[in-house]
Amino acid sequence: MNFAYDALSRAKRRQRFYVVTGLLGFSLFIVLIWTLRELTLPAIVGALAAYLCHPLLALMRRWRIPKGLAILTLFAGFFFLISLASSQIRDAIPDEQGKLELRVRIQYKLDDKYQALMQIDEQGKGNLLHRLVGAEIEPFYDRLNRLLMLNPEERASFERYYVDHYSVQRFDQTFYRYFLHNLAQYQKRGGDLTMDEGEPNTGSQAKAAVSEINASTNLNTEQKSLLGVIGGVISLWMAAPFVFLFLLLDEGEIKRSVVQLVPNHYFEMVLTVLNNVDDALGKYLRGTFLECTLVGFTLMLGLYLIGLGAKWAFVIGTIAGLANAIPFLGPAIGLLIGAGYALIVETFTPFFSIIDADNMVLWVCIVVAVTQLLDNAVYQPIVLGNAVSLHPLVVIIGVMGGSILLGFIGMLFAVPVIVIVKVVIETLFKEMKAYQII
Amino acid sequence: MTLPLQKQLSALWDNIFDRSRDPSKQDLVNILAQVPLFADLNHRELKRVARITHQRHYAQGEKIFHMGHPGAAMFIIRTGRVNIVIPSESDGLVLATLSAGAFMGELALLDDSPRSASAIAVEDTQAIALFRSDLNKLLETEASLGSKILKSLALIIGQRLKLTNQQLAQAQMSKSA
């Protein structure tokens, strides 16, 4: 007998049905998001690119370019830009030997600059600067030196490479000379070359042998897993262009499907909220993207002019432009990468004769400072004029929170997420009052 | 008898991609074609408008929009009947009863000023909603199509104004007589 059930009004049953299916749907959505979390970033990148390209598509349609052709052009442009940036950045990432050489170069150049700055003689006495701050800087510099110093295994690998490739002529090679100089300087500063991070040498040789055997036996497995990982990453990132393509093709069907779920009473309000959020978020994201692009291009041009070379100017400009989306920290990342490269640069072709290897870091700092000045005085007021503004404290806390939760990705997406939440809450409250819901 | 390969492929393509063969979509285009606001549009343009509309179902007695609320969308009645009402503490004053093919709340396509009356479904009703913001986007991408709709809207509002003026004049004349 179902008297109790039959006694329920249709409205009550409907309400219960909506609540139960809503909760089930929401739980399923959360589980899916968590299970497919590796797909999230490619999907976000594709969606973001499509979102940024929507005004371009509208512009092309206004120029009477057929929709298919316009989407194809944007899709090709997206593919071209992504593959250009990723190939340039991939080329810039050194291999194992390259990494060792990079450390040797950094250590050498750091020592060179340190000696030039402090002018320390054979007795260990330096100039006035050394007498003033030497005691404070020395421990930090020593620690940095120990970090950069190759351990016995790495030294053996470095030596083996140069012996195999250059034999006796290795002593004429710049980086090998840097390597020998670093060894001498390290010993001079009291470092023990037989020690590996505080461990006795007797163990390290045995450890090297064991690790070599392990490496050879595990080679196949590692290769397989590496291939698996690369394959996985490629197939996951294949999602980005598809998301991009289908979101550009979409003519509001996704929005309509979502709006269909909204009860009639809230229909107009939800449409208005969605539209206002889209408007504010679009202005913010497109403005930020344009600002980052302008900052990246300005840096590229500046670094190219001071002689960093087209490839490295492109790589550093791209990374710094991307990092510029992180408020406050972005410019520091750009400065750090630019100054770091300027420190170790070997060959460069500056357009002005006053630029040389010794003052390269200073010129990088000037380029970054000018870029930031242009960004604050020209780019931001023009491209972000009437976009959403956030209190600096909210931005700092948000970026730090994002970094704690999701690392670099969290830092990058913290501010857009805060902007979404702010705009949604603001618009929702305003419209709920206008529609006399609250 | 088997169809030639070309026809088979064409049918497959239409099934997957040609939404216009969908009877409900075709029906929607036919309904839009009967609305005076879209009288100047050709079939392709009507299909374009159909793609930006929302389908809503209202139960008997349910309010479609409320007097005093900001207007965001215009509604076209697909099936059913709707009363346009000035609400009051009693039953409210019924200004008009609209049936299938009629449209209401068209001023919301121009701005978000408050609705001058409420619309209540007299029976279970299916309505087609056209959102102001979607029309504005259509104006940006397909200016000629958007301007045709706005021109029709201006003509309809002008006709209604003339009619109201005539009614007002008649009312004043009958009052003075």
Coordinates of C-alpha atoms in Angstrom, one line a residue:
Chain A
M1 CA 0.0 0.0 0.0
N2 CA 1.4 3.3 -1.0
F3 CA -0.9 5.8 0.6
A4 CA 1.9 7.9 2.1
Y5 CA 3.5 8.1 -1.3
D6 CA 0.3 8.9 -3.1
A7 CA -0.5 11.6 -0.6
L8 CA 2.5 13.6 -1.7
S9 CA 1.6 16.3 -4.1
R10 CA 3.1 16.4 -7.6
A11 CA 5.0 19.5 -6.7
K12 CA 6.6 17.8 -3.7
R13 CA 7.6 14.7 -5.7
R14 CA 9.0 16.9 -8.4
Q15 CA 11.0 18.9 -5.8
R16 CA 12.4 15.7 -4.3
F17 CA 13.2 14.3 -7.7
Y18 CA 15.1 17.5 -8.6
V19 CA 17.0 17.5 -5.3
V20 CA 18.0 13.8 -5.6
T21 CA 19.0 14.0 -9.3
G22 CA 20.7 17.3 -8.7
L23 CA 22.8 15.9 -5.9
L24 CA 23.6 12.7 -7.8
G25 CA 24.5 14.7 -10.9
F26 CA 26.7 17.1 -8.9
S27 CA 28.5 14.1 -7.1
L28 CA 29.0 12.4 -10.5
F29 CA 30.4 15.7 -11.9
I30 CA 32.9 16.0 -9.0
V31 CA 34.0 12.4 -9.3
L32 CA 34.5 12.8 -13.1
I33 CA 36.4 16.0 -12.6
W34 CA 38.7 14.3 -10.1
T35 CA 39.1 11.1 -12.1
L36 CA 39.9 13.0 -15.3
R37 CA 41.9 15.7 -13.6
E38 CA 44.9 15.2 -16.0
L39 CA 42.6 16.3 -18.8
T40 CA 41.7 19.5 -17.0
L41 CA 44.7 21.6 -18.0
P42 CA 44.6 20.8 -21.7
A43 CA 40.8 21.3 -21.7
I44 CA 41.2 24.7 -19.9
V45 CA 43.9 25.8 -22.3
G46 CA 41.7 24.9 -25.3
A47 CA 38.7 26.5 -23.8
L48 CA 40.6 29.6 -22.9
A49 CA 42.1 29.9 -26.4
A50 CA 38.6 29.5 -27.9
Y51 CA 37.2 32.1 -25.5
L52 CA 40.0 34.6 -26.4
C53 CA 39.4 33.9 -30.1
H54 CA 35.6 34.5 -30.1
P55 CA 36.0 38.3 -30.8
L56 CA 38.4 37.5 -33.7
L57 CA 35.8 35.0 -35.1
A58 CA 33.1 37.7 -34.8
L59 CA 35.4 40.2 -36.5
M60 CA 36.0 37.7 -39.4
R61 CA 32.3 37.1 -39.7
R62 CA 31.7 40.8 -39.9
W63 CA 34.2 40.9 -42.8
R64 CA 31.9 38.3 -44.5
I65 CA 34.5 35.5 -44.2
P66 CA 32.5 32.2 -44.1
K67 CA 32.3 30.7 -40.7
G68 CA 34.1 27.4 -41.7
L69 CA 37.0 29.3 -43.2
A70 CA 37.3 31.7 -40.2
I71 CA 37.4 28.7 -37.8
L72 CA 39.9 26.9 -39.9
T73 CA 42.1 29.9 -40.0
L74 CA 41.9 30.4 -36.3
F75 CA 42.5 26.7 -35.7
A76 CA 45.6 26.7 -38.0
G77 CA 46.8 29.8 -36.2
F78 CA 46.4 28.2 -32.8
F79 CA 48.2 25.1 -33.9
F80 CA 51.0 27.1 -35.4
L81 CA 51.5 29.3 -32.3
I82 CA 51.4 26.3 -29.9
S83 CA 53.9 24.3 -32.0
L84 CA 56.2 27.2 -32.6
A85 CA 56.3 28.1 -28.8
S86 CA 56.7 24.5 -27.7
S87 CA 59.4 23.7 -30.2
Q88 CA 61.4 26.8 -29.3
I89 CA 61.1 26.1 -25.6
R90 CA 61.8 22.4 -26.1
D91 CA 65.0 23.3 -28.0
A92 CA 66.0 25.6 -25.2
I93 CA 65.8 22.9 -22.6
P94 CA 69.2 21.2 -22.4
D95 CA 69.9 17.5 -22.4
E96 CA 71.9 15.7 -19.6
Q97 CA 75.3 16.9 -20.8
G98 CA 73.8 20.3 -21.5
K99 CA 72.6 20.6 -18.0
L100 CA 76.0 19.7 -16.6
E101 CA 77.6 22.3 -18.9
L102 CA 75.0 24.9 -17.8
R103 CA 75.9 24.3 -14.2
V104 CA 79.6 24.6 -15.0
R105 CA 79.0 27.9 -16.9
I106 CA 76.8 29.3 -14.1
Q107 CA 79.3 28.4 -11.5
Y108 CA 82.2 29.9 -13.5
K109 CA 80.4 33.1 -14.4
L110 CA 79.1 33.6 -10.8
D111 CA 82.6 33.2 -9.5
D112 CA 83.9 35.5 -12.2
K113 CA 81.4 38.2 -11.3
Y114 CA 81.9 37.7 -7.6
Q115 CA 85.7 38.1 -7.9
A116 CA 85.3 41.2 -10.1
L117 CA 82.9 42.7 -7.5
M118 CA 84.8 41.9 -4.4
Q119 CA 88.4 41.8 -5.8
I120 CA 89.6 39.1 -3.5
D121 CA 93.4 38.6 -3.6
E122 CA 95.6 35.5 -2.8
Q123 CA 95.5 36.2 0.9
G124 CA 91.7 36.3 0.9
K125 CA 91.4 40.0 1.3
G126 CA 89.1 42.0 -0.8
N127 CA 88.0 45.6 -1.5
L128 CA 85.9 47.8 0.8
L129 CA 82.7 46.1 -0.3
H130 CA 84.1 42.8 0.7
R131 CA 85.2 44.1 4.1
L132 CA 81.7 45.6 4.7
V133 CA 79.4 42.8 3.6
G134 CA 81.7 39.9 2.8
A135 CA 81.1 38.1 6.1
E136 CA 77.3 38.1 5.4
I137 CA 77.5 37.2 1.8
E138 CA 80.3 34.6 2.0
P139 CA 78.3 31.8 3.7
F140 CA 75.5 32.2 1.2
Y141 CA 77.9 32.3 -1.8
D142 CA 79.6 29.1 -0.5
R143 CA 76.3 27.3 -0.2
L144 CA 75.4 28.4 -3.7
N145 CA 78.8 27.2 -5.0
R146 CA 78.3 23.8 -3.3
L147 CA 74.9 23.5 -4.9
L148 CA 76.3 24.2 -8.3
M149 CA 79.4 22.1 -7.9
L150 CA 79.2 18.8 -9.8
N151 CA 79.2 15.7 -7.6
P152 CA 81.8 12.9 -8.3
E153 CA 79.5 11.0 -10.6
E154 CA 78.6 14.1 -12.6
R155 CA 82.2 15.1 -12.8
A156 CA 83.1 11.6 -14.1
S157 CA 80.3 11.9 -16.7
F158 CA 81.4 15.4 -17.7
E159 CA 85.1 14.3 -18.1
R160 CA 84.1 11.1 -20.0
Y161 CA 82.1 13.2 -22.5
Y162 CA 85.0 15.5 -23.2
V163 CA 87.6 12.7 -23.4
D164 CA 85.4 10.8 -25.8
H165 CA 84.6 13.8 -28.0
Y166 CA 87.7 16.0 -27.8
S167 CA 90.5 13.8 -26.4
V168 CA 93.5 16.0 -25.7
Q169 CA 92.0 19.0 -27.4
R170 CA 89.5 19.2 -24.5
F171 CA 91.8 21.5 -22.7
D172 CA 91.1 24.1 -25.5
Q173 CA 87.4 23.8 -25.0
T174 CA 85.9 26.8 -23.2
F175 CA 83.5 24.8 -20.9
Y176 CA 86.2 22.3 -20.0
R177 CA 88.4 25.2 -19.0
Y178 CA 85.6 26.6 -16.9
F179 CA 85.2 23.1 -15.3
L180 CA 88.9 23.0 -14.4
H181 CA 88.7 26.5 -13.1
N182 CA 85.7 25.6 -10.9
L183 CA 87.5 22.6 -9.5
A184 CA 90.5 24.8 -8.6
Q185 CA 88.4 27.5 -7.1
Y186 CA 86.3 25.0 -5.1
Q187 CA 89.5 23.5 -3.6
K188 CA 90.9 26.9 -2.9
R189 CA 87.8 27.9 -1.0
G190 CA 88.2 24.8 1.2
G191 CA 85.9 22.5 -0.6
D192 CA 86.7 18.7 -0.5
L193 CA 86.4 17.2 -4.0
T194 CA 86.5 13.7 -2.6
M195 CA 83.3 14.3 -0.6
D196 CA 79.9 14.0 -2.2
E197 CA 77.5 16.2 -0.2
G198 CA 79.1 15.2 3.0
E199 CA 79.3 11.5 2.2
P200 CA 82.7 9.7 2.2
N201 CA 84.2 8.9 -1.2
T202 CA 84.6 5.2 -0.5
G203 CA 80.8 4.8 -0.6
S204 CA 80.2 7.1 -3.6
Q205 CA 82.4 5.0 -6.0
A206 CA 80.6 1.8 -5.0
K207 CA 77.3 3.7 -5.3
A208 CA 78.2 4.9 -8.8
A209 CA 79.0 1.3 -9.9
V210 CA 75.7 0.0 -8.4
S211 CA 73.7 2.9 -10.0
E212 CA 75.4 2.2 -13.4
I213 CA 74.4 -1.5 -13.2
N214 CA 70.9 -0.6 -12.1
A215 CA 70.7 1.9 -14.9
S216 CA 71.7 -0.6 -17.6
T217 CA 69.3 -3.3 -16.3
N218 CA 66.4 -0.9 -15.9
L219 CA 67.1 0.8 -19.2
N220 CA 64.4 -1.0 -21.1
T221 CA 61.8 -0.6 -18.5
E222 CA 62.6 3.1 -18.2
Q223 CA 62.5 3.6 -21.9
K224 CA 59.1 1.9 -22.0
S225 CA 57.8 4.0 -19.2
L226 CA 59.2 7.1 -20.7
L227 CA 57.6 6.3 -24.0
G228 CA 54.4 5.6 -22.2
V229 CA 54.6 8.9 -20.4
I230 CA 55.4 10.9 -23.6
G231 CA 52.5 9.1 -25.4
G232 CA 50.2 9.8 -22.5
V233 CA 51.1 13.5 -22.5
I234 CA 50.7 13.8 -26.2
S235 CA 47.3 12.1 -26.3
L236 CA 46.1 14.2 -23.3
W237 CA 47.2 17.4 -25.0
M238 CA 45.4 16.3 -28.1
A239 CA 42.3 17.3 -26.2
A240 CA 43.2 21.0 -26.3
P241 CA 42.8 21.6 -30.1
F242 CA 39.6 19.6 -30.1
V243 CA 38.1 21.6 -27.2
F244 CA 39.2 24.8 -29.0
L245 CA 37.6 23.7 -32.3
F246 CA 34.3 22.5 -30.9
L247 CA 33.9 25.6 -28.6
L248 CA 34.5 27.8 -31.6
L249 CA 31.9 25.9 -33.6
D250 CA 29.4 26.1 -30.7
E251 CA 26.7 28.7 -31.2
G252 CA 25.5 28.9 -27.7
E253 CA 24.2 25.3 -27.6
I254 CA 26.2 24.5 -24.5
K255 CA 24.8 27.6 -22.7
R256 CA 21.2 26.7 -23.9
S257 CA 21.6 23.1 -22.5
V258 CA 22.6 24.6 -19.2
V259 CA 19.9 27.2 -19.2
Q260 CA 17.3 24.5 -20.0
L261 CA 17.9 23.1 -16.5
V262 CA 17.0 26.4 -14.8
P263 CA 13.5 26.7 -13.4
N264 CA 11.2 29.2 -15.3
H265 CA 11.1 31.6 -12.3
Y266 CA 14.9 32.2 -12.6
F267 CA 15.2 31.9 -16.4
E268 CA 15.6 35.6 -17.3
M269 CA 17.8 36.3 -14.3
V270 CA 20.1 33.4 -15.0
L271 CA 20.5 34.5 -18.7
T272 CA 21.3 38.0 -17.5
V273 CA 23.8 36.8 -14.9
L274 CA 25.5 34.5 -17.5
N275 CA 25.7 37.4 -20.0
N276 CA 27.1 39.9 -17.5
V277 CA 29.7 37.3 -16.2
D278 CA 30.7 36.5 -19.8
D279 CA 31.0 40.2 -20.5
A280 CA 33.2 41.0 -17.5
L281 CA 35.2 37.9 -17.6
G282 CA 35.8 38.3 -21.4
K283 CA 37.0 41.8 -20.9
Y284 CA 39.4 40.7 -18.1
L285 CA 40.8 37.6 -19.8
R286 CA 41.2 39.2 -23.2
G287 CA 42.7 42.3 -21.7
T288 CA 45.1 40.3 -19.6
F289 CA 46.1 38.1 -22.6
L290 CA 46.7 41.2 -24.7
E291 CA 48.7 42.8 -21.9
C292 CA 50.8 39.7 -21.5
T293 CA 51.4 39.5 -25.3
L294 CA 52.5 43.1 -25.4
V295 CA 54.8 42.6 -22.4
G296 CA 56.3 39.5 -24.1
F297 CA 56.9 41.3 -27.4
T298 CA 58.4 44.3 -25.7
L299 CA 60.8 42.0 -23.8
M300 CA 61.6 40.1 -26.9
L301 CA 62.5 43.3 -28.8
G302 CA 64.4 44.7 -25.9
L303 CA 66.5 41.5 -25.3
Y304 CA 67.1 41.2 -29.0
L305 CA 68.4 44.8 -29.2
I306 CA 70.8 44.3 -26.3
G307 CA 72.2 41.3 -28.2
L308 CA 70.7 38.2 -26.6
G309 CA 70.0 36.5 -29.9
A310 CA 66.6 36.0 -31.6
K311 CA 66.0 32.4 -30.2
W312 CA 66.7 33.3 -26.6
A313 CA 64.9 36.6 -26.8
F314 CA 61.8 34.7 -28.1
V315 CA 62.1 32.0 -25.4
I316 CA 62.6 34.4 -22.5
G317 CA 60.0 36.8 -23.9
T318 CA 57.4 34.0 -24.2
I319 CA 58.0 32.7 -20.7
A320 CA 58.1 36.2 -19.2
G321 CA 54.9 37.2 -21.1
L322 CA 53.2 34.1 -19.8
A323 CA 54.4 34.7 -16.3
N324 CA 53.2 38.3 -16.5
A325 CA 49.7 36.9 -15.9
I326 CA 50.8 36.3 -12.3
P327 CA 50.6 39.7 -10.6
F328 CA 53.7 41.0 -8.9
L329 CA 55.6 37.7 -9.3
G330 CA 55.5 37.6 -13.1
P331 CA 57.9 40.5 -13.7
A332 CA 60.3 39.0 -11.1
I333 CA 60.2 35.7 -13.0
G334 CA 61.0 37.5 -16.3
L335 CA 63.9 39.4 -14.6
L336 CA 65.3 36.2 -13.0
I337 CA 65.3 34.2 -16.3
G338 CA 66.6 37.2 -18.3
A339 CA 69.4 38.1 -15.8
G340 CA 70.2 34.4 -15.4
Y341 CA 70.8 33.9 -19.1
A342 CA 72.7 37.3 -19.3
L343 CA 75.0 36.0 -16.6
I344 CA 76.1 32.9 -18.6
V345 CA 75.8 34.2 -22.1
E346 CA 78.9 33.5 -24.2
T347 CA 78.3 35.0 -27.6
F348 CA 76.1 37.9 -28.2
T349 CA 75.7 40.6 -30.9
P350 CA 74.4 43.9 -29.3
F351 CA 73.1 46.7 -31.5
F352 CA 74.9 49.2 -29.3
S353 CA 78.6 49.3 -28.6
I354 CA 78.2 50.3 -24.9
I355 CA 76.8 46.8 -24.1
D356 CA 79.4 44.1 -23.2
A357 CA 79.4 40.9 -21.3
D358 CA 80.2 42.6 -18.0
N359 CA 77.2 45.0 -18.0
M360 CA 74.8 42.6 -19.8
V361 CA 72.9 41.8 -16.5
L362 CA 72.4 45.5 -15.9
W363 CA 71.0 45.9 -19.4
V364 CA 68.6 43.0 -18.9
C365 CA 67.4 44.8 -15.7
I366 CA 66.9 48.0 -17.7
V367 CA 64.9 46.2 -20.4
V368 CA 62.7 44.5 -17.8
A369 CA 62.3 47.9 -15.9
V370 CA 61.3 49.7 -19.1
T371 CA 58.9 46.9 -20.1
Q372 CA 57.2 47.2 -16.6
L373 CA 57.1 50.9 -17.0
L374 CA 55.4 50.6 -20.4
D375 CA 53.1 47.9 -19.0
N376 CA 51.9 50.1 -16.1
A377 CA 51.8 53.4 -17.9
V378 CA 50.6 52.4 -21.3
Y379 CA 49.4 48.8 -21.8
Q380 CA 47.3 48.3 -18.7
P381 CA 45.4 51.6 -18.9
I382 CA 44.6 50.9 -22.6
V383 CA 43.8 47.2 -22.6
L384 CA 42.5 46.7 -19.0
G385 CA 40.8 50.1 -18.8
N386 CA 37.3 49.1 -17.6
A387 CA 37.9 45.4 -16.8
V388 CA 37.4 44.0 -13.3
S389 CA 39.8 45.5 -10.7
L390 CA 40.9 43.6 -7.6
H391 CA 42.4 44.8 -4.4
P392 CA 46.2 44.2 -4.4
L393 CA 45.9 42.3 -1.0
V394 CA 43.3 39.9 -2.5
V395 CA 45.6 39.3 -5.5
I396 CA 48.6 38.6 -3.3
I397 CA 46.7 36.2 -0.9
G398 CA 45.1 34.6 -4.0
V399 CA 48.4 34.0 -5.8
M400 CA 50.0 32.6 -2.6
G401 CA 46.9 30.4 -2.0
G402 CA 47.0 29.2 -5.6
S403 CA 50.7 28.4 -5.3
I404 CA 50.1 26.3 -2.1
L405 CA 47.2 24.4 -3.7
L406 CA 48.5 23.7 -7.3
G407 CA 52.0 25.2 -7.6
F408 CA 52.8 27.3 -10.7
I409 CA 49.5 26.4 -12.4
G410 CA 47.6 27.5 -9.3
M411 CA 49.5 30.8 -9.4
L412 CA 48.6 31.3 -13.0
F413 CA 44.9 30.6 -12.6
A414 CA 44.4 32.1 -9.1
V415 CA 43.5 35.6 -10.3
P416 CA 41.1 34.5 -13.1
V417 CA 39.3 32.2 -10.6
I418 CA 39.0 35.1 -8.1
V419 CA 37.7 37.4 -10.9
I420 CA 35.0 34.7 -11.8
V421 CA 33.9 34.3 -8.2
K422 CA 33.8 38.1 -7.7
V423 CA 31.8 38.8 -10.9
V424 CA 29.4 35.9 -10.3
I425 CA 28.6 36.9 -6.7
E426 CA 28.3 40.6 -7.5
T427 CA 26.1 40.1 -10.6
L428 CA 24.0 37.4 -8.9
F429 CA 23.2 39.6 -5.9
K430 CA 22.4 42.6 -8.1
E431 CA 20.1 40.6 -10.4
M432 CA 18.4 38.7 -7.5
K433 CA 17.5 42.0 -6.0
A434 CA 16.3 43.4 -9.4
Y435 CA 14.1 40.3 -9.9
Q436 CA 12.9 40.6 -6.2
I437 CA 14.1 37.1 -5.3
I438 CA 15.9 38.4 -2.3
Chain B
M1 CA 16.7 -1.9 -54.0
T2 CA 19.8 -0.3 -52.6
L3 CA 20.5 3.4 -52.9
P4 CA 23.6 4.6 -54.8
L5 CA 26.6 5.2 -52.6
Q6 CA 26.5 9.0 -53.2
K7 CA 22.9 9.2 -51.9
Q8 CA 23.8 6.9 -48.9
L9 CA 26.7 9.1 -48.0
S10 CA 24.5 12.2 -48.4
A11 CA 21.8 10.8 -46.1
L12 CA 24.5 9.8 -43.6
W13 CA 25.9 13.4 -43.7
D14 CA 22.4 14.9 -43.3
N15 CA 21.6 12.6 -40.3
I16 CA 24.8 13.7 -38.6
F17 CA 25.2 17.3 -39.5
D18 CA 22.0 18.7 -41.0
R19 CA 20.0 19.8 -38.0
S20 CA 17.3 21.4 -40.3
R21 CA 16.0 18.0 -41.1
D22 CA 15.1 17.7 -37.4
P23 CA 11.2 18.0 -37.4
S24 CA 11.2 20.1 -34.2
K25 CA 13.8 22.5 -35.6
Q26 CA 11.9 22.7 -38.9
D27 CA 8.7 23.4 -36.9
L28 CA 10.5 26.1 -35.0
V29 CA 11.6 27.8 -38.3
N30 CA 8.0 27.6 -39.6
I31 CA 6.6 29.2 -36.4
L32 CA 9.2 32.0 -36.5
A33 CA 8.3 32.7 -40.1
Q34 CA 4.8 33.5 -39.0
V35 CA 5.9 36.1 -36.4
P36 CA 5.6 39.7 -37.8
L37 CA 8.9 40.6 -36.2
F38 CA 10.7 38.1 -38.5
A39 CA 8.5 38.7 -41.6
D40 CA 11.4 40.1 -43.7
L41 CA 13.8 37.2 -43.0
N42 CA 14.6 34.5 -45.6
H43 CA 14.8 30.8 -44.7
R44 CA 18.5 30.9 -43.9
E45 CA 18.1 33.9 -41.7
L46 CA 15.2 32.3 -39.9
K47 CA 17.3 29.2 -39.2
R48 CA 20.0 31.5 -37.9
V49 CA 17.5 33.1 -35.5
A50 CA 16.2 29.7 -34.5
R51 CA 19.7 28.7 -33.3
I52 CA 19.8 31.5 -30.7
T53 CA 16.4 30.9 -29.2
H54 CA 15.5 29.1 -26.0
Q55 CA 12.6 26.7 -25.6
R56 CA 10.5 27.0 -22.4
H57 CA 7.6 25.0 -21.0
Y58 CA 5.2 26.7 -18.6
A59 CA 2.5 24.9 -16.6
Q60 CA -1.0 26.3 -16.3
G61 CA -1.0 29.3 -14.0
E62 CA 2.7 29.8 -14.1
K63 CA 4.1 33.3 -14.6
I64 CA 6.2 33.8 -17.8
F65 CA 7.4 37.2 -16.6
H66 CA 6.4 39.6 -13.8
M67 CA 5.4 43.2 -13.9
G68 CA 8.2 45.4 -12.5
H69 CA 11.0 42.9 -13.2
P70 CA 13.7 43.9 -15.6
G71 CA 13.0 42.6 -19.1
A72 CA 15.7 40.4 -20.7
A73 CA 13.9 38.3 -23.3
M74 CA 11.0 38.4 -25.8
F75 CA 8.6 35.4 -25.8
I76 CA 6.8 33.9 -28.8
I77 CA 4.0 31.5 -27.9
R78 CA 4.5 28.1 -29.7
T79 CA 1.5 26.3 -28.2
G80 CA -1.0 27.3 -25.5
R81 CA -2.5 30.6 -24.3
V82 CA -1.2 33.4 -22.2
N83 CA -2.9 36.3 -20.4
I84 CA -1.3 39.7 -20.2
V85 CA -2.2 40.9 -16.8
I86 CA -1.9 44.0 -14.6
P87 CA -1.7 42.3 -11.2
S88 CA -3.8 43.7 -8.4
E89 CA -4.8 42.4 -4.9
S90 CA -7.9 40.8 -6.5
D91 CA -7.7 38.8 -9.7
G92 CA -5.9 41.5 -11.7
L93 CA -6.8 43.2 -14.9
V94 CA -6.5 41.1 -18.0
L95 CA -5.3 43.3 -20.9
A96 CA -5.2 40.6 -23.5
T97 CA -5.2 36.9 -24.1
L98 CA -2.5 35.7 -26.6
S99 CA -2.4 32.4 -28.4
A100 CA 0.1 30.4 -30.6
G101 CA 2.1 32.6 -33.0
A102 CA 1.7 35.8 -30.9
F103 CA 4.7 37.5 -29.2
M104 CA 5.1 39.5 -26.0
G105 CA 7.7 41.4 -24.0
E106 CA 9.3 42.6 -27.2
L107 CA 10.5 45.9 -25.5
A108 CA 13.0 43.8 -23.6
L109 CA 14.9 43.4 -26.8
L110 CA 15.7 47.1 -26.5
D111 CA 16.6 47.6 -22.9
D112 CA 16.2 46.2 -19.4
S113 CA 13.4 48.6 -18.3
P114 CA 10.8 47.0 -16.0
R115 CA 8.0 45.0 -17.5
S116 CA 4.8 47.0 -17.8
A117 CA 2.6 43.9 -17.2
S118 CA 2.8 40.3 -16.2
A119 CA 2.3 37.3 -18.5
I120 CA 0.6 34.2 -17.1
A121 CA 0.1 30.9 -18.9
V122 CA -3.7 30.2 -19.1
E123 CA -3.0 26.5 -20.0
D124 CA 0.2 24.5 -20.4
T125 CA 2.2 26.6 -22.8
Q126 CA 5.3 26.2 -24.9
A127 CA 7.2 29.4 -25.5
I128 CA 10.2 30.5 -27.6
A129 CA 12.5 33.0 -25.9
L130 CA 14.8 35.4 -27.7
F131 CA 17.3 37.0 -25.4
R132 CA 18.4 40.6 -25.8
S133 CA 22.1 39.9 -25.5
D134 CA 21.9 37.2 -28.2
L135 CA 20.2 39.6 -30.5
N136 CA 23.0 42.2 -29.8
K137 CA 25.6 39.6 -30.6
L138 CA 23.8 38.7 -33.8
L139 CA 23.8 42.5 -34.7
E140 CA 27.6 42.4 -34.3
T141 CA 28.3 39.4 -36.4
E142 CA 25.4 39.6 -39.0
A143 CA 24.5 43.3 -39.0
S144 CA 22.0 43.0 -41.9
L145 CA 20.0 40.3 -40.3
G146 CA 20.0 42.0 -36.9
S147 CA 19.0 45.3 -38.5
K148 CA 16.1 43.7 -40.3
I149 CA 14.7 42.4 -36.9
L150 CA 15.2 45.8 -35.3
K151 CA 13.5 47.6 -38.2
S152 CA 10.5 45.3 -37.9
L153 CA 10.5 45.9 -34.1
A154 CA 10.5 49.7 -34.7
L155 CA 7.6 49.4 -37.1
I156 CA 5.6 47.3 -34.7
I157 CA 6.2 49.7 -31.8
G158 CA 5.3 52.6 -34.1
Q159 CA 2.0 51.0 -35.2
R160 CA 1.2 50.2 -31.5
L161 CA 1.9 53.8 -30.6
K162 CA -0.4 55.1 -33.3
L163 CA -3.1 52.7 -32.2
T164 CA -2.7 53.8 -28.6
N165 CA -2.9 57.4 -29.7
Q166 CA -6.1 56.7 -31.6
Q167 CA -7.6 54.9 -28.6
L168 CA -6.7 57.7 -26.3
A169 CA -8.2 60.3 -28.6
Q170 CA -11.4 58.2 -28.9
A171 CA -11.6 57.9 -25.1
Q172 CA -11.1 61.6 -24.6
M173 CA -13.8 62.3 -27.3
S174 CA -16.3 60.0 -25.7
K175 CA -15.5 61.5 -22.2
S176 CA -16.1 65.0 -23.5
A177 CA -19.2 64.0 -25.3

